[in-house]
Amino acid sequence: MLNKVDILGVEFDYTTQQEILSILQEKIKRNKKAFIVTANPEIVMYANKDPQYMHILQFANHIIADGIGVILGSKIVRKPLPERIAGFDLMVELLSIANQEGLRVFFLGAKEQTLEQMIPKIKRDYPKLVIAGYHHGFFKGQEHKVNEMVKEAKADLVFVALGFPKQEEWIQKNLDSFEKGIFMGIGGSFDILAGTMKRAPAFWRKLNLEWLHRLIQQPSRWKRMLVLPIFVKKMFQYRRKRLR
Ligand code: UDP
């Protein structure tokens, strides 16, 4: 069992990318189910406002620190997490493992056109991975059909790209009906795989500025980022309370 680090009520795994990858590989081997959340400060703040979402996060088997803000938060409370694990990187590593081992993968989410661009790239780059199925993420009124599709696919890995909180809600609501699979919410990662969105170049990532790169690409996200200073302030308040 991995140690957990509490960031404003959200329990993050104390883990490196390598460690969580081997844990997940082991789970796949044993046909176990798992619910993975890759969380950033926005998600933590959202959970602090929405008790129902916080409750959903409590069903996750692993909550991964995706966001330099979470690492900063863990340092503020003096329980530093070992490293940031970008959801996108974790997904790419899992795709490589799936390719090596011929695993079954289901892709759920994003726009239909995004999937049309992404699926051929997956086939080209991961030829031995089995595409167990895919469906776009705008399926209001067809929830049952989508659930059946995923059920029948019997995938080892199910990537759910509906954005938060939808992806975590969907996983938690449907998980019981599936036999096995690693279910992971991965936000806008299909857009990056499809090539419709660009990931920050490596040096931006090294400087922990991936969030800024994203903001420049999608300026409409600036409002969402206003929660970040509040997050840092809350972390300091939390530390004062705990150290008192
Ligand atoms: N999306 C979806 N269904 C929806 C809403 C969004 O499939 O009902 C997709 C959207 O096309 C995009 C992703 O979910 O590919 C959301 O990406 P974003 O970067 O906004 O993720 P977040 O950071 O919100 O988790």
Short mmCIF file of C-alpha atoms and ligand atoms in Angstrom, two decimals:
data_model
loop_
_atom_site.label_atom_id
_atom_site.label_comp_id
_atom_site.label_asym_id
_atom_site.label_seq_id
_atom_site.Cartn_x
_atom_site.Cartn_y
_atom_site.Cartn_z
CA MET A 1 0.00 0.00 0.00
CA LEU A 2 1.27 3.42 -0.92
CA ASN A 3 1.40 6.18 1.68
CA LYS A 4 -1.03 9.02 1.14
CA VAL A 5 -0.51 12.74 1.46
CA ASP A 6 -3.57 14.82 2.32
CA ILE A 7 -3.90 17.99 0.25
CA LEU A 8 -6.98 19.88 1.45
CA GLY A 9 -8.86 16.65 2.01
CA VAL A 10 -7.73 14.91 -1.19
CA GLU A 11 -5.50 11.90 -0.52
CA PHE A 12 -2.64 11.78 -3.02
CA ASP A 13 -0.46 8.73 -3.54
CA TYR A 14 3.11 9.14 -2.37
CA THR A 15 4.60 7.70 -5.53
CA THR A 16 6.90 8.18 -8.48
CA GLN A 17 5.75 7.57 -12.03
CA GLN A 18 7.79 4.38 -12.22
CA GLU A 19 6.31 3.03 -9.01
CA ILE A 20 2.69 3.69 -9.95
CA LEU A 21 3.31 2.16 -13.38
CA SER A 22 4.49 -1.11 -11.86
CA ILE A 23 1.54 -1.13 -9.46
CA LEU A 24 -0.85 -0.68 -12.38
CA GLN A 25 0.92 -3.32 -14.46
CA GLU A 26 0.52 -5.76 -11.61
CA LYS A 27 -3.18 -4.93 -11.32
CA ILE A 28 -3.64 -5.51 -15.05
CA LYS A 29 -1.89 -8.87 -14.78
CA ARG A 30 -4.27 -9.91 -12.02
CA ASN A 31 -7.35 -8.58 -13.89
CA LYS A 32 -8.05 -6.17 -11.06
CA LYS A 33 -10.13 -3.05 -11.39
CA ALA A 34 -8.81 0.38 -10.51
CA PHE A 35 -10.01 3.96 -10.61
CA ILE A 36 -7.24 6.48 -11.20
CA VAL A 37 -7.58 10.22 -10.80
CA THR A 38 -4.89 12.58 -12.04
CA ALA A 39 -5.55 15.68 -9.99
CA ASN A 40 -4.29 19.25 -10.09
CA PRO A 41 -5.06 22.18 -7.73
CA GLU A 42 -8.17 23.01 -9.77
CA ILE A 43 -9.58 19.58 -9.01
CA VAL A 44 -8.66 19.87 -5.32
CA MET A 45 -10.38 23.24 -5.09
CA TYR A 46 -13.42 21.96 -6.95
CA ALA A 47 -13.69 19.02 -4.54
CA ASN A 48 -13.52 21.45 -1.63
CA LYS A 49 -16.53 23.30 -3.02
CA ASP A 50 -18.53 20.26 -4.12
CA PRO A 51 -18.97 17.58 -1.42
CA GLN A 52 -20.42 15.15 -3.96
CA TYR A 53 -17.27 15.35 -6.08
CA MET A 54 -15.10 14.98 -2.96
CA HIS A 55 -17.13 11.86 -2.16
CA ILE A 56 -16.48 10.48 -5.67
CA LEU A 57 -12.74 11.03 -5.23
CA GLN A 58 -12.88 8.87 -2.12
CA PHE A 59 -13.67 5.89 -4.36
CA ALA A 60 -10.44 6.34 -6.34
CA ASN A 61 -7.75 3.72 -5.77
CA HIS A 62 -5.01 6.13 -6.76
CA ILE A 63 -4.96 9.91 -6.90
CA ILE A 64 -1.90 11.11 -8.74
CA ALA A 65 -0.27 14.53 -8.37
CA ASP A 66 -0.71 16.01 -11.84
CA GLY A 67 0.22 19.64 -11.44
CA ILE A 68 3.16 21.45 -9.99
CA GLY A 69 0.71 23.22 -7.65
CA VAL A 70 0.02 19.93 -5.87
CA ILE A 71 3.76 19.38 -5.36
CA LEU A 72 4.07 22.92 -4.03
CA GLY A 73 1.09 22.28 -1.73
CA SER A 74 2.71 19.11 -0.40
CA LYS A 75 5.88 21.09 0.37
CA ILE A 76 3.88 23.76 2.18
CA VAL A 77 2.44 21.11 4.52
CA ARG A 78 5.95 19.60 4.83
CA LYS A 79 5.07 16.26 3.30
CA PRO A 80 6.72 16.72 -0.09
CA LEU A 81 5.47 14.36 -2.77
CA PRO A 82 8.32 12.80 -4.78
CA GLU A 83 7.42 14.17 -8.22
CA ARG A 84 4.76 15.52 -10.49
CA ILE A 85 3.24 12.81 -12.68
CA ALA A 86 1.53 14.32 -15.70
CA GLY A 87 -1.63 12.42 -16.60
CA PHE A 88 -0.57 12.63 -20.23
CA ASP A 89 2.82 11.02 -19.51
CA LEU A 90 1.22 8.25 -17.49
CA MET A 91 -1.20 7.57 -20.34
CA VAL A 92 1.61 7.43 -22.92
CA GLU A 93 3.61 5.02 -20.73
CA LEU A 94 0.53 2.84 -20.33
CA LEU A 95 -0.02 2.88 -24.09
CA SER A 96 3.57 1.64 -24.58
CA ILE A 97 3.03 -1.14 -22.07
CA ALA A 98 -0.25 -1.99 -23.81
CA ASN A 99 1.66 -2.16 -27.08
CA GLN A 100 4.37 -4.43 -25.65
CA GLU A 101 1.88 -6.75 -24.03
CA GLY A 102 -0.94 -6.66 -26.57
CA LEU A 103 -3.41 -5.23 -24.03
CA ARG A 104 -6.96 -4.17 -24.82
CA VAL A 105 -7.59 -0.43 -24.62
CA PHE A 106 -10.84 1.56 -24.77
CA PHE A 107 -10.87 5.28 -25.52
CA LEU A 108 -13.86 7.23 -24.25
CA GLY A 109 -14.22 10.96 -24.70
CA ALA A 110 -13.38 14.04 -26.77
CA LYS A 111 -15.07 15.10 -29.99
CA GLU A 112 -15.78 12.63 -32.77
CA GLN A 113 -13.36 14.47 -35.12
CA THR A 114 -10.64 14.25 -32.47
CA LEU A 115 -11.07 10.47 -32.29
CA GLU A 116 -11.05 10.25 -36.08
CA GLN A 117 -7.63 11.87 -36.04
CA MET A 118 -6.37 10.02 -32.98
CA ILE A 119 -7.29 6.41 -33.73
CA PRO A 120 -5.14 6.09 -36.91
CA LYS A 121 -2.21 7.56 -34.95
CA ILE A 122 -2.71 5.01 -32.18
CA LYS A 123 -2.80 2.22 -34.77
CA ARG A 124 0.40 3.54 -36.34
CA ASP A 125 2.35 4.20 -33.14
CA TYR A 126 1.12 1.26 -31.06
CA PRO A 127 0.46 -1.48 -33.64
CA LYS A 128 0.30 -4.34 -31.14
CA LEU A 129 -2.12 -2.68 -28.77
CA VAL A 130 -5.67 -3.95 -29.26
CA ILE A 131 -8.21 -1.16 -29.70
CA ALA A 132 -11.08 -2.65 -27.75
CA GLY A 133 -13.34 0.24 -28.70
CA TYR A 134 -13.84 3.97 -28.68
CA HIS A 135 -16.65 6.47 -28.35
CA HIS A 136 -16.79 10.26 -28.34
CA GLY A 137 -17.58 12.07 -25.13
CA PHE A 138 -20.87 13.74 -25.98
CA PHE A 139 -23.31 10.94 -25.31
CA LYS A 140 -26.09 12.52 -23.25
CA GLY A 141 -29.16 10.28 -23.48
CA GLN A 142 -27.03 7.32 -24.62
CA GLU A 143 -25.37 6.50 -21.33
CA HIS A 144 -26.69 2.95 -21.37
CA LYS A 145 -25.33 2.24 -24.86
CA VAL A 146 -21.91 3.56 -23.91
CA ASN A 147 -21.86 1.53 -20.70
CA GLU A 148 -22.71 -1.61 -22.71
CA MET A 149 -19.97 -0.86 -25.24
CA VAL A 150 -17.36 -0.52 -22.52
CA LYS A 151 -18.66 -3.61 -20.74
CA GLU A 152 -18.46 -5.73 -23.87
CA ALA A 153 -15.00 -4.41 -24.74
CA LYS A 154 -13.51 -6.07 -21.63
CA ALA A 155 -10.59 -3.67 -21.84
CA ASP A 156 -7.50 -3.75 -19.66
CA LEU A 157 -7.23 0.02 -19.86
CA VAL A 158 -10.04 2.52 -20.24
CA PHE A 159 -9.00 6.14 -20.79
CA VAL A 160 -11.82 8.56 -20.02
CA ALA A 161 -11.35 11.99 -21.54
CA LEU A 162 -14.49 13.89 -20.58
CA GLY A 163 -12.77 16.61 -18.53
CA PHE A 164 -13.32 16.87 -14.79
CA PRO A 165 -15.71 16.44 -12.99
CA LYS A 166 -17.56 14.45 -15.70
CA GLN A 167 -14.88 11.80 -16.19
CA GLU A 168 -14.61 10.94 -12.49
CA GLU A 169 -18.41 10.97 -12.14
CA TRP A 170 -18.73 8.61 -15.08
CA ILE A 171 -16.08 6.21 -13.79
CA GLN A 172 -17.46 6.08 -10.26
CA LYS A 173 -21.03 5.61 -11.49
CA ASN A 174 -20.20 2.83 -13.95
CA LEU A 175 -17.26 1.00 -12.38
CA ASP A 176 -19.33 -1.65 -10.62
CA SER A 177 -20.77 -2.86 -13.91
CA PHE A 178 -17.35 -3.75 -15.37
CA GLU A 179 -15.42 -6.94 -14.75
CA LYS A 180 -11.95 -5.50 -14.92
CA GLY A 181 -9.87 -2.61 -16.17
CA ILE A 182 -7.81 0.36 -15.14
CA PHE A 183 -10.09 3.40 -15.52
CA MET A 184 -8.30 6.68 -15.72
CA GLY A 185 -9.62 10.22 -16.24
CA ILE A 186 -7.25 12.12 -18.51
CA GLY A 187 -8.93 15.44 -19.43
CA GLY A 188 -7.81 16.86 -22.76
CA SER A 189 -5.14 14.22 -23.52
CA PHE A 190 -6.92 12.86 -26.62
CA ASP A 191 -6.70 16.33 -28.15
CA ILE A 192 -2.92 16.17 -27.71
CA LEU A 193 -2.67 12.62 -29.08
CA ALA A 194 -4.81 13.64 -32.06
CA GLY A 195 -2.59 16.67 -32.64
CA THR A 196 -5.42 19.20 -32.34
CA MET A 197 -3.76 20.64 -29.20
CA LYS A 198 -0.05 21.00 -28.61
CA ARG A 199 1.72 19.97 -25.45
CA ALA A 200 4.21 22.38 -23.91
CA PRO A 201 7.73 21.85 -25.29
CA ALA A 202 10.13 20.02 -22.98
CA PHE A 203 11.91 23.10 -21.67
CA TRP A 204 8.62 24.70 -20.59
CA ARG A 205 7.80 21.46 -18.80
CA LYS A 206 11.22 21.40 -17.15
CA LEU A 207 10.58 24.89 -15.83
CA ASN A 208 7.19 23.70 -14.52
CA LEU A 209 5.42 26.10 -16.85
CA GLU A 210 3.16 23.62 -18.64
CA TRP A 211 0.11 25.38 -17.13
CA LEU A 212 1.26 28.72 -18.63
CA HIS A 213 1.73 27.16 -22.06
CA ARG A 214 -1.78 25.77 -21.83
CA LEU A 215 -3.15 29.15 -20.81
CA ILE A 216 -1.51 30.78 -23.83
CA GLN A 217 -3.05 28.16 -26.14
CA GLN A 218 -6.47 28.40 -24.52
CA PRO A 219 -6.75 31.89 -23.04
CA SER A 220 -10.38 31.15 -22.14
CA ARG A 221 -9.01 29.03 -19.28
CA TRP A 222 -7.75 32.06 -17.35
CA LYS A 223 -10.88 32.18 -15.18
CA ARG A 224 -10.32 28.58 -14.13
CA MET A 225 -6.83 29.49 -13.00
CA LEU A 226 -8.03 32.10 -10.55
CA VAL A 227 -8.41 29.30 -8.01
CA LEU A 228 -4.62 28.79 -7.92
CA PRO A 229 -3.69 31.68 -5.57
CA ILE A 230 -6.63 30.68 -3.35
CA PHE A 231 -5.26 27.13 -3.32
CA VAL A 232 -1.84 28.33 -2.12
CA LYS A 233 -3.44 30.55 0.54
CA LYS A 234 -5.55 27.64 1.77
CA MET A 235 -2.49 25.40 1.96
CA PHE A 236 -0.75 27.92 4.22
CA GLN A 237 -3.87 28.18 6.41
CA TYR A 238 -3.98 24.40 6.57
CA ARG A 239 -0.34 24.25 7.62
CA ARG A 240 -0.86 26.87 10.35
CA LYS A 241 -3.81 24.89 11.70
CA ARG A 242 -1.88 21.61 11.67
CA LEU A 243 1.28 22.97 13.18
CA ARG A 244 -0.50 24.84 15.93
N1 UDP B 1 -15.31 16.52 -23.36
C1 UDP B 1 -16.10 15.44 -23.63
N2 UDP B 1 -17.40 15.46 -23.24
C2 UDP B 1 -17.93 16.53 -22.59
C3 UDP B 1 -17.09 17.62 -22.28
C4 UDP B 1 -15.77 17.59 -22.70
O1 UDP B 1 -15.66 14.46 -24.22
O2 UDP B 1 -19.11 16.48 -22.26
C5 UDP B 1 -13.90 16.46 -23.78
C6 UDP B 1 -13.39 17.64 -24.59
O3 UDP B 1 -13.67 17.44 -25.96
C7 UDP B 1 -11.89 17.59 -24.28
C8 UDP B 1 -11.88 17.06 -22.85
O4 UDP B 1 -13.12 16.46 -22.61
O5 UDP B 1 -11.27 16.66 -25.13
C9 UDP B 1 -11.72 18.15 -21.79
O6 UDP B 1 -10.48 18.62 -21.82
P1 UDP B 1 -9.96 19.68 -20.76
O7 UDP B 1 -8.60 20.00 -21.16
O8 UDP B 1 -10.94 20.81 -20.60
O9 UDP B 1 -9.94 18.77 -19.44
P2 UDP B 1 -9.95 19.24 -17.92
O10 UDP B 1 -8.71 20.02 -17.73
O11 UDP B 1 -11.20 20.05 -17.77
O12 UDP B 1 -10.01 17.97 -17.16
#
